[in-house]
């Protein structure tokens, strides 16, 4: 199961149809909760997802629409007696703010492992089946985007196995050891009977004006979740307040070779997302999702 569950799509001001931010990436046995804004716990109930599935929490920055729902989520973890550890990644300069948010839920979060981010690069997550990188963005407060990268794997080629006469338990040993000998004494390596299966990539970009970090995060992503607070008619306003337009987000996605583009974080001034869709479509011809609250977006099939 690899899918994005969209919990909220508003920006600073929620509307009747859009809750504050919240995005749960379900990745096999992992659950990564990004930017839990106010009301995230309630939105999770509406979406039918459980707090017990959360294994990591990632905060891009400490503006309220991206973090005011954190105390409620932590309280729910405590109430549901979640026993596994949960990593929380956040801009290190906001450590005091995180302490205040955690302090609203006394005694909660014994299994919460803080992972402060101070610079670009991989975040130490020893048990994770992927690499999670942080990249600085350009906003009014310290802000980081996140990129999840799955290691490349391999796929066995049945015709090559047959060519070497490899079947049954021998194939399992080949996968474990990397090489086996055939009945006639030949050595067969895993590389000879397999092909590379590229790992998938997911990128999350919130609250930023256009900068090099956007391109770095988006590069080669199978799915890019990115803010598009404004339309191009408000490009100056977007720049002044540290945000992107739908056109900017779409151009960045197209240049980076993104496969599925998810636009979100819409200003309350827009009641109809048709404008964002039309503007993005002029620049991006891949799979385009203009996010609505509570939708589920599957990761695209492997390349």
Short mmCIF file of C-alpha atoms in Angstrom, two decimals:
data_model
loop_
_atom_site.label_atom_id
_atom_site.label_comp_id
_atom_site.label_asym_id
_atom_site.label_seq_id
_atom_site.Cartn_x
_atom_site.Cartn_y
_atom_site.Cartn_z
CA UNK A 1 0.00 0.00 0.00
CA UNK A 2 1.57 3.24 -1.16
CA UNK A 3 -0.74 6.23 -1.25
CA UNK A 4 -1.11 9.81 -0.14
CA UNK A 5 -4.10 10.55 2.09
CA UNK A 6 -4.87 14.28 1.88
CA UNK A 7 -6.22 15.52 5.20
CA UNK A 8 -6.30 19.26 4.52
CA UNK A 9 -5.55 21.62 1.64
CA UNK A 10 -6.08 25.18 2.92
CA UNK A 11 -3.36 27.73 3.56
CA UNK A 12 -3.44 30.26 6.39
CA UNK A 13 -7.24 30.43 6.65
CA UNK A 14 -9.36 27.25 6.49
CA UNK A 15 -12.65 27.35 4.60
CA UNK A 16 -15.88 25.38 4.74
CA UNK A 17 -14.45 22.93 2.20
CA UNK A 18 -10.77 22.98 3.10
CA UNK A 19 -9.17 22.13 6.44
CA UNK A 20 -5.73 23.30 7.44
CA UNK A 21 -2.80 21.24 6.10
CA UNK A 22 -2.27 17.56 6.78
CA UNK A 23 -0.87 14.77 4.58
CA UNK A 24 -0.39 11.13 5.47
CA UNK A 25 1.89 9.13 3.20
CA UNK A 26 1.18 5.42 3.60
CA UNK A 27 4.31 3.60 2.45
CA UNK A 28 4.09 -0.16 2.95
CA UNK A 29 4.30 -0.53 6.75
CA UNK A 30 5.23 3.12 7.32
CA UNK A 31 3.01 6.14 7.88
CA UNK A 32 4.61 9.56 7.41
CA UNK A 33 2.47 12.47 8.62
CA UNK A 34 3.48 15.79 7.04
CA UNK A 35 2.55 19.21 8.46
CA UNK A 36 -0.38 18.41 10.77
CA UNK A 37 -2.33 21.66 10.91
CA UNK A 38 -5.27 22.41 13.18
CA UNK A 39 -7.96 19.74 12.98
CA UNK A 40 -5.71 16.96 11.67
CA UNK A 41 -6.87 14.43 14.28
CA UNK A 42 -10.50 14.96 13.23
CA UNK A 43 -9.63 14.75 9.53
CA UNK A 44 -7.89 11.44 10.13
CA UNK A 45 -11.14 10.08 11.54
CA UNK A 46 -13.05 11.30 8.47
CA UNK A 47 -10.42 9.71 6.21
CA UNK A 48 -10.57 6.39 8.06
CA UNK A 49 -6.88 6.29 8.98
CA UNK A 50 -5.55 5.45 12.41
CA UNK A 51 -2.95 7.25 14.49
CA UNK A 52 -1.44 3.87 15.26
CA UNK A 53 -0.16 3.78 11.66
CA UNK A 54 2.02 6.87 12.12
CA UNK A 55 5.75 6.08 12.29
CA UNK A 56 7.23 9.47 11.34
CA UNK A 57 6.06 13.08 11.62
CA UNK A 58 7.66 15.73 9.39
CA UNK A 59 7.24 19.47 9.99
CA UNK A 60 8.40 21.83 7.26
CA UNK A 61 8.19 24.90 9.51
CA UNK A 62 6.44 26.33 12.55
CA UNK A 63 3.60 28.38 11.10
CA UNK A 64 0.29 27.46 12.71
CA UNK A 65 -1.42 26.01 9.64
CA UNK A 66 1.40 23.45 9.46
CA UNK A 67 1.82 22.48 13.12
CA UNK A 68 -1.12 23.49 15.36
CA UNK A 69 -2.61 20.01 14.99
CA UNK A 70 0.48 18.33 16.43
CA UNK A 71 -0.65 18.34 20.11
CA UNK A 72 -3.91 16.62 19.13
CA UNK A 73 -2.06 13.97 17.15
CA UNK A 74 0.33 13.36 20.06
CA UNK A 75 -2.61 13.09 22.45
CA UNK A 76 -4.23 10.56 20.14
CA UNK A 77 -1.03 8.49 20.02
CA UNK A 78 -1.09 8.43 23.82
CA UNK A 79 -4.82 7.63 24.00
CA UNK A 80 -4.45 4.76 21.51
CA UNK A 81 -1.45 3.46 23.47
CA UNK A 82 0.80 3.43 20.43
CA UNK A 83 3.86 1.55 21.59
CA UNK A 84 6.24 1.87 18.65
CA UNK A 85 8.64 4.84 18.50
CA UNK A 86 7.69 7.79 16.30
CA UNK A 87 10.36 10.03 14.78
CA UNK A 88 9.57 13.73 14.47
CA UNK A 89 11.62 15.74 11.98
CA UNK A 90 11.57 19.54 12.26
CA UNK A 91 13.70 22.65 11.63
CA UNK A 92 16.21 22.66 14.46
CA UNK A 93 15.90 26.41 15.00
CA UNK A 94 12.33 25.76 16.16
CA UNK A 95 13.27 23.39 18.98
CA UNK A 96 11.78 25.71 21.61
CA UNK A 97 8.52 25.95 19.66
CA UNK A 98 8.34 22.17 19.41
CA UNK A 99 8.87 21.96 23.18
CA UNK A 100 5.88 24.28 23.70
CA UNK A 101 3.68 22.17 21.40
CA UNK A 102 4.73 18.97 23.16
CA UNK A 103 4.18 20.65 26.52
CA UNK A 104 0.47 21.03 25.77
CA UNK A 105 0.14 17.27 26.20
CA UNK A 106 1.85 16.54 29.56
CA UNK A 107 3.32 13.08 29.87
CA UNK A 108 2.71 12.33 26.20
CA UNK A 109 5.23 11.25 23.65
CA UNK A 110 7.56 9.01 25.60
CA UNK A 111 8.25 7.18 22.33
CA UNK A 112 8.72 10.39 20.33
CA UNK A 113 12.25 10.68 18.96
CA UNK A 114 13.22 14.21 17.96
CA UNK A 115 15.19 14.56 14.72
CA UNK A 116 16.13 18.25 14.41
CA UNK A 117 17.15 19.38 10.92
CA UNK A 118 19.80 22.07 10.64
CA UNK A 119 21.11 21.62 7.10
CA UNK A 120 20.45 19.75 3.85
CA UNK A 121 21.09 16.04 3.74
CA UNK A 122 19.82 12.71 5.06
CA UNK A 123 18.01 12.54 8.38
CA UNK A 124 19.20 9.69 10.64
CA UNK A 125 16.40 7.10 10.66
CA UNK A 126 18.25 3.82 11.31
CA UNK A 127 15.32 1.41 10.84
CA UNK A 128 13.70 3.12 7.85
CA UNK A 129 13.50 1.19 4.55
CA UNK A 130 14.20 4.44 2.69
CA UNK A 131 16.34 7.56 2.88
CA UNK A 132 14.66 10.77 4.01
CA UNK A 133 16.50 13.94 2.97
CA UNK A 134 15.82 17.50 4.08
CA UNK A 135 16.45 20.47 1.79
CA UNK A 136 16.19 24.14 2.87
CA UNK A 137 13.54 26.30 1.20
CA UNK A 138 12.94 30.06 1.00
CA UNK A 139 10.17 31.26 3.31
CA UNK A 140 9.78 33.85 6.05
CA UNK A 141 10.93 31.43 8.77
CA UNK A 142 13.36 28.46 8.64
CA UNK A 143 11.69 25.92 6.35
CA UNK A 144 12.70 22.54 4.95
CA UNK A 145 11.21 20.30 2.30
CA UNK A 146 11.54 16.51 2.40
CA UNK A 147 12.42 13.86 -0.18
CA UNK A 148 11.89 10.14 0.40
CA UNK A 149 14.05 7.85 -1.73
CA UNK A 150 13.67 4.08 -1.91
CA UNK A 151 16.89 2.16 -2.70
CA UNK A 152 17.05 0.50 -6.09
CA UNK A 153 16.19 -3.20 -6.07
CA UNK A 154 16.21 -5.88 -8.71
CA UNK A 155 13.76 -8.01 -10.66
CA UNK A 156 14.54 -11.61 -11.63
CA UNK A 157 14.25 -12.45 -15.32
CA UNK A 158 12.50 -15.84 -15.74
CA UNK A 159 13.98 -16.40 -19.20
CA UNK A 160 17.52 -15.93 -17.89
CA UNK A 161 16.90 -18.27 -14.96
CA UNK A 162 15.62 -20.89 -17.42
CA UNK A 163 18.65 -20.40 -19.64
CA UNK A 164 20.94 -21.36 -16.76
CA UNK A 165 18.59 -24.09 -15.52
CA UNK A 166 18.01 -22.42 -12.16
CA UNK A 167 14.82 -23.39 -10.33
CA UNK A 168 13.44 -23.98 -6.84
CA UNK A 169 15.63 -23.49 -3.75
CA UNK A 170 18.68 -22.63 -5.86
CA UNK A 171 16.99 -19.37 -6.87
CA UNK A 172 16.46 -18.46 -3.21
CA UNK A 173 20.12 -19.14 -2.47
CA UNK A 174 21.13 -16.98 -5.43
CA UNK A 175 19.11 -14.09 -4.01
CA UNK A 176 20.64 -14.51 -0.55
CA UNK A 177 24.25 -15.10 -1.56
CA UNK A 178 24.52 -13.25 -4.87
CA UNK A 179 25.97 -16.20 -6.81
CA UNK A 180 25.53 -19.99 -7.18
CA UNK A 181 27.11 -22.81 -9.14
CA UNK A 182 25.11 -24.77 -11.68
CA UNK A 183 25.20 -28.56 -12.08
CA UNK A 184 27.82 -28.25 -14.82
CA UNK A 185 30.10 -26.15 -12.65
CA UNK A 186 29.33 -22.68 -14.01
CA UNK A 187 29.08 -19.73 -11.62
CA UNK A 188 25.97 -17.61 -12.12
CA UNK A 189 25.69 -14.19 -10.46
CA UNK A 190 22.53 -12.33 -9.56
CA UNK A 191 23.42 -9.59 -12.05
CA UNK A 192 23.31 -12.16 -14.89
CA UNK A 193 19.69 -13.12 -14.25
CA UNK A 194 18.12 -9.87 -13.06
CA UNK A 195 17.54 -6.25 -14.01
CA UNK A 196 17.50 -3.11 -11.89
CA UNK A 197 14.14 -2.14 -10.37
CA UNK A 198 14.41 1.61 -9.69
CA UNK A 199 13.32 2.71 -6.24
CA UNK A 200 10.47 5.21 -5.99
CA UNK A 201 10.78 8.84 -4.93
CA UNK A 202 8.35 11.11 -3.09
CA UNK A 203 8.88 14.83 -2.53
CA UNK A 204 7.08 17.29 -0.25
CA UNK A 205 7.42 21.05 -0.78
CA UNK A 206 5.52 23.60 1.30
CA UNK A 207 5.64 27.36 1.89
CA UNK A 208 8.47 28.64 -0.26
CA UNK A 209 9.15 31.11 -3.01
CA UNK A 210 10.93 29.68 -6.04
CA UNK A 211 14.48 28.61 -5.13
CA UNK A 212 17.04 25.93 -5.94
CA UNK A 213 15.65 23.72 -3.18
CA UNK A 214 12.38 23.25 -5.09
CA UNK A 215 14.18 21.79 -8.10
CA UNK A 216 16.44 19.66 -5.89
CA UNK A 217 13.49 18.10 -4.10
CA UNK A 218 11.42 17.57 -7.23
CA UNK A 219 14.14 15.98 -9.37
CA UNK A 220 12.94 12.61 -10.69
CA UNK A 221 10.08 12.36 -8.18
CA UNK A 222 7.37 9.80 -8.82
CA UNK A 223 5.07 12.04 -6.77
CA UNK A 224 5.54 15.69 -5.87
CA UNK A 225 3.23 17.31 -3.31
CA UNK A 226 3.74 21.04 -3.61
CA UNK A 227 2.10 24.24 -2.46
CA UNK A 228 0.41 26.44 -5.06
CA UNK A 229 -1.04 29.13 -2.85
CA UNK A 230 -1.63 31.67 -5.61
CA UNK A 231 -2.30 32.03 -9.34
CA UNK A 232 0.06 33.93 -11.65
CA UNK A 233 -2.03 37.10 -11.38
CA UNK A 234 -0.77 37.31 -7.78
CA UNK A 235 2.86 36.34 -8.54
CA UNK A 236 4.16 39.45 -6.79
CA UNK A 237 2.16 38.67 -3.68
CA UNK A 238 3.41 35.09 -3.77
CA UNK A 239 7.02 36.25 -3.90
CA UNK A 240 6.57 38.81 -1.11
CA UNK A 241 4.99 36.28 1.25
CA UNK A 242 7.24 33.36 0.33
CA UNK A 243 4.87 31.21 -1.72
CA UNK A 244 4.47 29.64 -5.17
CA UNK A 245 1.92 30.00 -7.91
CA UNK A 246 0.33 27.03 -9.67
CA UNK A 247 2.30 27.90 -12.81
CA UNK A 248 5.61 27.97 -10.94
CA UNK A 249 4.88 24.62 -9.28
CA UNK A 250 3.92 23.06 -12.61
CA UNK A 251 6.98 24.38 -14.43
CA UNK A 252 9.26 23.06 -11.69
CA UNK A 253 7.56 19.65 -11.90
CA UNK A 254 7.88 19.50 -15.68
CA UNK A 255 11.56 20.46 -15.62
CA UNK A 256 12.27 17.85 -12.92
CA UNK A 257 10.54 14.97 -14.72
CA UNK A 258 7.85 14.50 -12.06
CA UNK A 259 5.29 11.80 -12.84
CA UNK A 260 2.39 12.71 -10.51
CA UNK A 261 1.97 16.33 -9.45
CA UNK A 262 -0.26 17.12 -6.45
CA UNK A 263 -1.12 20.80 -6.01
CA UNK A 264 -2.34 21.94 -2.59
CA UNK A 265 -2.22 24.74 0.05
CA UNK A 266 -4.68 27.08 -1.65
CA UNK A 267 -5.40 30.64 -0.54
CA UNK A 268 -8.92 31.18 0.77
CA UNK A 269 -9.45 33.76 -1.99
CA UNK A 270 -9.97 30.94 -4.52
CA UNK A 271 -13.29 29.13 -4.23
CA UNK A 272 -12.92 27.13 -7.45
CA UNK A 273 -9.74 25.09 -8.15
CA UNK A 274 -10.38 25.20 -11.90
CA UNK A 275 -7.99 28.14 -12.24
CA UNK A 276 -5.14 26.22 -10.63
CA UNK A 277 -5.80 23.21 -12.84
CA UNK A 278 -5.88 25.27 -16.03
CA UNK A 279 -2.76 27.21 -15.10
CA UNK A 280 -0.79 24.09 -14.17
CA UNK A 281 -1.91 22.18 -17.26
CA UNK A 282 -0.35 24.79 -19.52
CA UNK A 283 3.06 23.75 -18.20
CA UNK A 284 2.74 20.13 -17.03
CA UNK A 285 1.38 17.22 -19.06
CA UNK A 286 1.81 14.37 -16.56
CA UNK A 287 -0.66 13.09 -13.97
CA UNK A 288 -2.11 16.19 -12.30
CA UNK A 289 -4.10 16.22 -9.05
CA UNK A 290 -5.60 19.43 -7.70
CA UNK A 291 -6.03 18.17 -4.16
CA UNK A 292 -9.29 18.16 -2.23
CA UNK A 293 -9.66 17.25 1.43
CA UNK A 294 -9.88 13.49 2.15
CA UNK A 295 -8.89 12.30 -1.33
CA UNK A 296 -6.43 9.42 -1.72
CA UNK A 297 -3.75 9.61 -4.39
CA UNK A 298 -1.98 6.32 -5.21
CA UNK A 299 1.72 6.32 -5.95
CA UNK A 300 2.19 5.70 -9.68
CA UNK A 301 3.35 2.24 -10.81
CA UNK A 302 7.07 1.65 -10.78
CA UNK A 303 9.02 2.99 -13.72
#
